[in-house]
Amino acid sequence: MEKNLNDDYQQLLDEMVPYIHKIAKDENRVQILKDKIIEQLTEHQNKYNNTSKISSNIKDYVYKTHKNTSYKNQLKQIKEEDKQKYSIATIIIIMCGYIVIVFLKEFLSQNYLIHFYVDSLIAVVAFYITIRQMFGVYHLIKKQDISFRPFIIMIVGFILSIIVTVLTYTSPFDITFLLIVIASITSKRIYDKEMAN
């Protein structure tokens, strides 16, 4: 429920939502159009406080608002915000994911940094944060309606890191961090390239 709208205008907005989704194809345009309509309804409510004129032809109202809305600048701004969110999520995934990989290596070698309970607690929290950020990345990709290749590359990078850790946990050399970083950078580059199209 929109806090600026009274019950009548909120009901009117609720009736408009199916038309908004039908006219504005992707999620970004839906949000832009909905925000524009809410802005107009709030102004109309403050001026007239009577929904009868709008409610008589809801479909036309949504269509006219759609035609008069400039999406280009707002879509560009949303894309830039999403790119920044993706970059931040990628950095968090690298850091927290590596903590989980390090714990796996400690667990296999039975050689803990502090103590099993402390290390496992830190690893569980890092794992939770990694999963949350992965879901965030998934939703950003889905929201922009682009290929899931960046997400798949990130997942493959983590799977390879786990396999390498299991196979080489006794080795003093550790390339798992490098694998995660390469997968994440590749994922980010593909995401940026797809967003540019």
mmCIF file of C-alpha atoms in Angstrom:
data_model
loop_
_atom_site.group_PDB
_atom_site.id
_atom_site.type_symbol
_atom_site.label_atom_id
_atom_site.label_comp_id
_atom_site.label_asym_id
_atom_site.label_seq_id
_atom_site.Cartn_x
_atom_site.Cartn_y
_atom_site.Cartn_z
ATOM 1 C CA MET A 1 0.000 0.000 0.000
ATOM 2 C CA GLU A 2 1.270 3.465 -0.949
ATOM 3 C CA LYS A 3 1.356 5.751 2.088
ATOM 4 C CA ASN A 4 0.463 8.918 0.127
ATOM 5 C CA LEU A 5 -2.745 7.499 -1.342
ATOM 6 C CA ASN A 6 -6.089 7.264 0.444
ATOM 7 C CA ASP A 7 -8.238 4.123 0.149
ATOM 8 C CA ASP A 8 -10.051 5.184 -3.044
ATOM 9 C CA TYR A 9 -6.854 6.076 -4.878
ATOM 10 C CA GLN A 10 -5.121 2.958 -3.573
ATOM 11 C CA GLN A 11 -7.965 0.840 -4.952
ATOM 12 C CA LEU A 12 -7.628 2.666 -8.259
ATOM 13 C CA LEU A 13 -3.887 1.922 -8.323
ATOM 14 C CA ASP A 14 -4.563 -1.749 -7.536
ATOM 15 C CA GLU A 15 -6.943 -1.898 -10.510
ATOM 16 C CA MET A 16 -4.258 -0.332 -12.729
ATOM 17 C CA VAL A 17 -1.496 -2.818 -11.806
ATOM 18 C CA PRO A 18 -2.565 -5.549 -14.315
ATOM 19 C CA TYR A 19 -2.607 -2.970 -17.129
ATOM 20 C CA ILE A 20 0.790 -1.637 -16.036
ATOM 21 C CA HIS A 21 2.261 -5.140 -16.277
ATOM 22 C CA LYS A 22 0.620 -5.684 -19.649
ATOM 23 C CA ILE A 23 1.858 -2.426 -21.204
ATOM 24 C CA ALA A 24 5.344 -2.156 -19.676
ATOM 25 C CA LYS A 25 7.060 -5.396 -20.624
ATOM 26 C CA ASP A 26 10.051 -5.707 -18.278
ATOM 27 C CA GLU A 27 10.347 -5.244 -14.522
ATOM 28 C CA ASN A 28 12.255 -1.946 -14.746
ATOM 29 C CA ARG A 29 9.665 -0.318 -16.988
ATOM 30 C CA VAL A 30 6.872 -1.614 -14.764
ATOM 31 C CA GLN A 31 8.469 0.054 -11.740
ATOM 32 C CA ILE A 32 9.069 3.332 -13.601
ATOM 33 C CA LEU A 33 5.499 3.433 -14.929
ATOM 34 C CA LYS A 34 4.044 2.515 -11.542
ATOM 35 C CA ASP A 35 6.076 5.257 -9.826
ATOM 36 C CA LYS A 36 4.903 7.776 -12.422
ATOM 37 C CA ILE A 37 1.255 6.774 -11.946
ATOM 38 C CA ILE A 38 1.581 6.960 -8.151
ATOM 39 C CA GLU A 39 3.050 10.447 -8.511
ATOM 40 C CA GLN A 40 0.160 11.522 -10.759
ATOM 41 C CA LEU A 41 -2.472 9.931 -8.513
ATOM 42 C CA THR A 42 -1.002 11.672 -5.462
ATOM 43 C CA GLU A 43 -1.156 15.035 -7.261
ATOM 44 C CA HIS A 44 -4.718 14.324 -8.431
ATOM 45 C CA GLN A 45 -5.748 13.314 -4.921
ATOM 46 C CA ASN A 46 -4.285 16.498 -3.415
ATOM 47 C CA LYS A 47 -5.981 18.675 -6.045
ATOM 48 C CA TYR A 48 -9.390 17.036 -6.547
ATOM 49 C CA ASN A 49 -9.756 14.068 -4.186
ATOM 50 C CA ASN A 50 -12.216 12.447 -6.604
ATOM 51 C CA THR A 51 -11.425 9.259 -8.523
ATOM 52 C CA SER A 52 -14.492 9.185 -10.767
ATOM 53 C CA LYS A 53 -12.818 10.858 -13.755
ATOM 54 C CA ILE A 54 -9.862 8.450 -13.748
ATOM 55 C CA SER A 55 -11.787 5.318 -12.780
ATOM 56 C CA SER A 56 -14.125 5.658 -15.762
ATOM 57 C CA ASN A 57 -11.333 4.563 -18.112
ATOM 58 C CA ILE A 58 -8.397 3.031 -16.253
ATOM 59 C CA LYS A 59 -6.876 1.331 -19.297
ATOM 60 C CA ASP A 60 -6.614 4.587 -21.273
ATOM 61 C CA TYR A 61 -5.155 6.407 -18.274
ATOM 62 C CA VAL A 62 -2.374 3.814 -17.948
ATOM 63 C CA TYR A 63 -1.767 3.816 -21.699
ATOM 64 C CA LYS A 64 -1.534 7.646 -21.904
ATOM 65 C CA THR A 65 0.825 7.743 -18.932
ATOM 66 C CA HIS A 66 2.940 5.051 -20.600
ATOM 67 C CA LYS A 67 3.136 7.059 -23.826
ATOM 68 C CA ASN A 68 4.106 10.249 -21.957
ATOM 69 C CA THR A 69 6.788 8.606 -19.814
ATOM 70 C CA SER A 70 10.426 8.912 -20.843
ATOM 71 C CA TYR A 71 12.073 5.638 -19.898
ATOM 72 C CA LYS A 72 15.520 6.175 -21.407
ATOM 73 C CA ASN A 73 17.205 8.181 -18.612
ATOM 74 C CA GLN A 74 15.528 6.264 -15.815
ATOM 75 C CA LEU A 75 16.426 2.899 -17.376
ATOM 76 C CA LYS A 76 20.039 4.049 -17.725
ATOM 77 C CA GLN A 77 20.092 5.067 -14.064
ATOM 78 C CA ILE A 78 18.606 1.722 -12.976
ATOM 79 C CA LYS A 79 21.205 -0.157 -15.052
ATOM 80 C CA GLU A 80 24.040 1.820 -13.438
ATOM 81 C CA GLU A 81 22.639 1.127 -9.967
ATOM 82 C CA ASP A 82 22.341 -2.574 -10.793
ATOM 83 C CA LYS A 83 25.941 -2.659 -12.074
ATOM 84 C CA GLN A 84 27.118 -1.174 -8.785
ATOM 85 C CA LYS A 85 25.044 -3.675 -6.805
ATOM 86 C CA TYR A 86 26.531 -6.502 -8.887
ATOM 87 C CA SER A 87 30.078 -5.250 -8.252
ATOM 88 C CA ILE A 88 29.509 -5.017 -4.499
ATOM 89 C CA ALA A 89 27.866 -8.447 -4.409
ATOM 90 C CA THR A 90 30.786 -9.916 -6.369
ATOM 91 C CA ILE A 91 33.345 -8.528 -3.905
ATOM 92 C CA ILE A 92 31.374 -9.877 -0.937
ATOM 93 C CA ILE A 93 30.999 -13.272 -2.642
ATOM 94 C CA ILE A 94 34.770 -13.460 -3.250
ATOM 95 C CA MET A 95 35.632 -12.629 0.363
ATOM 96 C CA CYS A 96 32.996 -14.744 2.098
ATOM 97 C CA GLY A 97 33.281 -17.616 -0.382
ATOM 98 C CA TYR A 98 37.010 -17.801 0.204
ATOM 99 C CA ILE A 99 36.455 -17.965 3.981
ATOM 100 C CA VAL A 100 34.234 -21.009 3.397
ATOM 101 C CA ILE A 101 36.884 -22.624 1.150
ATOM 102 C CA VAL A 102 39.600 -21.965 3.767
ATOM 103 C CA PHE A 103 37.433 -23.612 6.437
ATOM 104 C CA LEU A 104 36.919 -26.626 4.171
ATOM 105 C CA LYS A 105 40.691 -26.916 3.791
ATOM 106 C CA GLU A 106 41.125 -26.589 7.591
ATOM 107 C CA PHE A 107 38.467 -29.225 8.181
ATOM 108 C CA LEU A 108 40.096 -31.692 5.788
ATOM 109 C CA SER A 109 43.563 -31.168 7.269
ATOM 110 C CA GLN A 110 42.236 -30.932 10.872
ATOM 111 C CA ASN A 111 44.415 -27.857 11.336
ATOM 112 C CA TYR A 112 42.228 -24.935 12.497
ATOM 113 C CA LEU A 113 43.179 -21.270 12.590
ATOM 114 C CA ILE A 114 41.676 -20.622 16.049
ATOM 115 C CA HIS A 115 39.488 -23.529 17.141
ATOM 116 C CA PHE A 116 37.025 -25.799 15.358
ATOM 117 C CA TYR A 117 33.948 -24.129 16.904
ATOM 118 C CA VAL A 118 35.084 -20.574 16.243
ATOM 119 C CA ASP A 119 36.243 -21.358 12.705
ATOM 120 C CA SER A 120 33.046 -23.266 11.917
ATOM 121 C CA LEU A 121 30.892 -20.425 13.244
ATOM 122 C CA ILE A 122 32.740 -17.924 11.036
ATOM 123 C CA ALA A 123 32.439 -20.295 8.053
ATOM 124 C CA VAL A 124 28.686 -20.732 8.580
ATOM 125 C CA VAL A 125 28.143 -16.966 8.704
ATOM 126 C CA ALA A 126 30.339 -16.504 5.605
ATOM 127 C CA PHE A 127 28.433 -19.276 3.807
ATOM 128 C CA TYR A 128 25.102 -17.637 4.651
ATOM 129 C CA ILE A 129 26.331 -14.256 3.367
ATOM 130 C CA THR A 130 27.696 -15.883 0.193
ATOM 131 C CA ILE A 131 24.367 -17.602 -0.517
ATOM 132 C CA ARG A 132 22.417 -14.378 0.134
ATOM 133 C CA GLN A 133 24.668 -12.457 -2.244
ATOM 134 C CA MET A 134 24.369 -15.227 -4.869
ATOM 135 C CA PHE A 135 20.584 -14.896 -4.682
ATOM 136 C CA GLY A 136 21.010 -11.122 -5.042
ATOM 137 C CA VAL A 137 23.135 -11.624 -8.170
ATOM 138 C CA TYR A 138 20.561 -14.103 -9.527
ATOM 139 C CA HIS A 139 17.747 -11.572 -9.014
ATOM 140 C CA LEU A 140 19.751 -8.763 -10.648
ATOM 141 C CA ILE A 141 20.308 -10.943 -13.711
ATOM 142 C CA LYS A 142 16.665 -12.009 -13.785
ATOM 143 C CA LYS A 143 15.495 -8.398 -13.325
ATOM 144 C CA GLN A 144 17.529 -7.210 -16.317
ATOM 145 C CA ASP A 145 16.322 -10.186 -18.382
ATOM 146 C CA ILE A 146 19.805 -11.144 -19.591
ATOM 147 C CA SER A 147 21.605 -14.461 -20.009
ATOM 148 C CA PHE A 148 22.422 -16.472 -16.876
ATOM 149 C CA ARG A 149 26.006 -17.052 -18.100
ATOM 150 C CA PRO A 150 27.541 -14.678 -15.498
ATOM 151 C CA PHE A 151 25.782 -16.557 -12.699
ATOM 152 C CA ILE A 152 26.740 -19.967 -14.101
ATOM 153 C CA ILE A 153 30.405 -18.929 -14.419
ATOM 154 C CA MET A 154 30.425 -17.797 -10.794
ATOM 155 C CA ILE A 155 28.910 -21.105 -9.623
ATOM 156 C CA VAL A 156 31.355 -23.123 -11.758
ATOM 157 C CA GLY A 157 34.248 -21.128 -10.257
ATOM 158 C CA PHE A 158 33.134 -22.077 -6.757
ATOM 159 C CA ILE A 159 32.632 -25.730 -7.665
ATOM 160 C CA LEU A 160 36.134 -25.843 -9.196
ATOM 161 C CA SER A 161 37.547 -24.193 -6.066
ATOM 162 C CA ILE A 162 35.903 -26.823 -3.855
ATOM 163 C CA ILE A 163 37.212 -29.660 -6.056
ATOM 164 C CA VAL A 164 40.736 -28.193 -6.073
ATOM 165 C CA THR A 165 40.599 -27.750 -2.286
ATOM 166 C CA VAL A 166 39.533 -31.359 -1.732
ATOM 167 C CA LEU A 167 42.233 -32.681 -4.071
ATOM 168 C CA THR A 168 45.087 -30.470 -2.851
ATOM 169 C CA TYR A 169 44.339 -29.733 0.817
ATOM 170 C CA THR A 170 47.763 -31.080 1.881
ATOM 171 C CA SER A 171 49.636 -28.875 -0.605
ATOM 172 C CA PRO A 172 51.158 -25.614 0.723
ATOM 173 C CA PHE A 173 50.098 -23.868 -2.489
ATOM 174 C CA ASP A 174 46.531 -22.587 -2.691
ATOM 175 C CA ILE A 175 45.063 -21.454 -6.006
ATOM 176 C CA THR A 176 41.428 -21.508 -4.892
ATOM 177 C CA PHE A 177 41.348 -17.762 -4.223
ATOM 178 C CA LEU A 178 42.692 -17.155 -7.725
ATOM 179 C CA LEU A 179 39.989 -19.421 -9.212
ATOM 180 C CA ILE A 180 37.236 -17.554 -7.339
ATOM 181 C CA VAL A 181 38.619 -14.158 -8.380
ATOM 182 C CA ILE A 182 38.988 -15.173 -12.047
ATOM 183 C CA ALA A 183 35.446 -16.622 -12.119
ATOM 184 C CA SER A 184 34.021 -13.512 -10.448
ATOM 185 C CA ILE A 185 35.852 -11.049 -12.718
ATOM 186 C CA THR A 186 34.818 -13.024 -15.802
ATOM 187 C CA SER A 187 31.250 -13.098 -14.515
ATOM 188 C CA LYS A 188 31.273 -9.320 -13.940
ATOM 189 C CA ARG A 189 32.695 -8.616 -17.409
ATOM 190 C CA ILE A 190 30.047 -10.785 -19.091
ATOM 191 C CA TYR A 191 27.341 -9.078 -16.993
ATOM 192 C CA ASP A 192 28.591 -5.615 -17.996
ATOM 193 C CA LYS A 193 28.771 -6.645 -21.656
ATOM 194 C CA GLU A 194 25.221 -8.027 -21.607
ATOM 195 C CA MET A 195 23.973 -4.883 -19.834
ATOM 196 C CA ALA A 196 25.529 -2.726 -22.570
ATOM 197 C CA ASN A 197 23.402 -4.466 -25.222
#
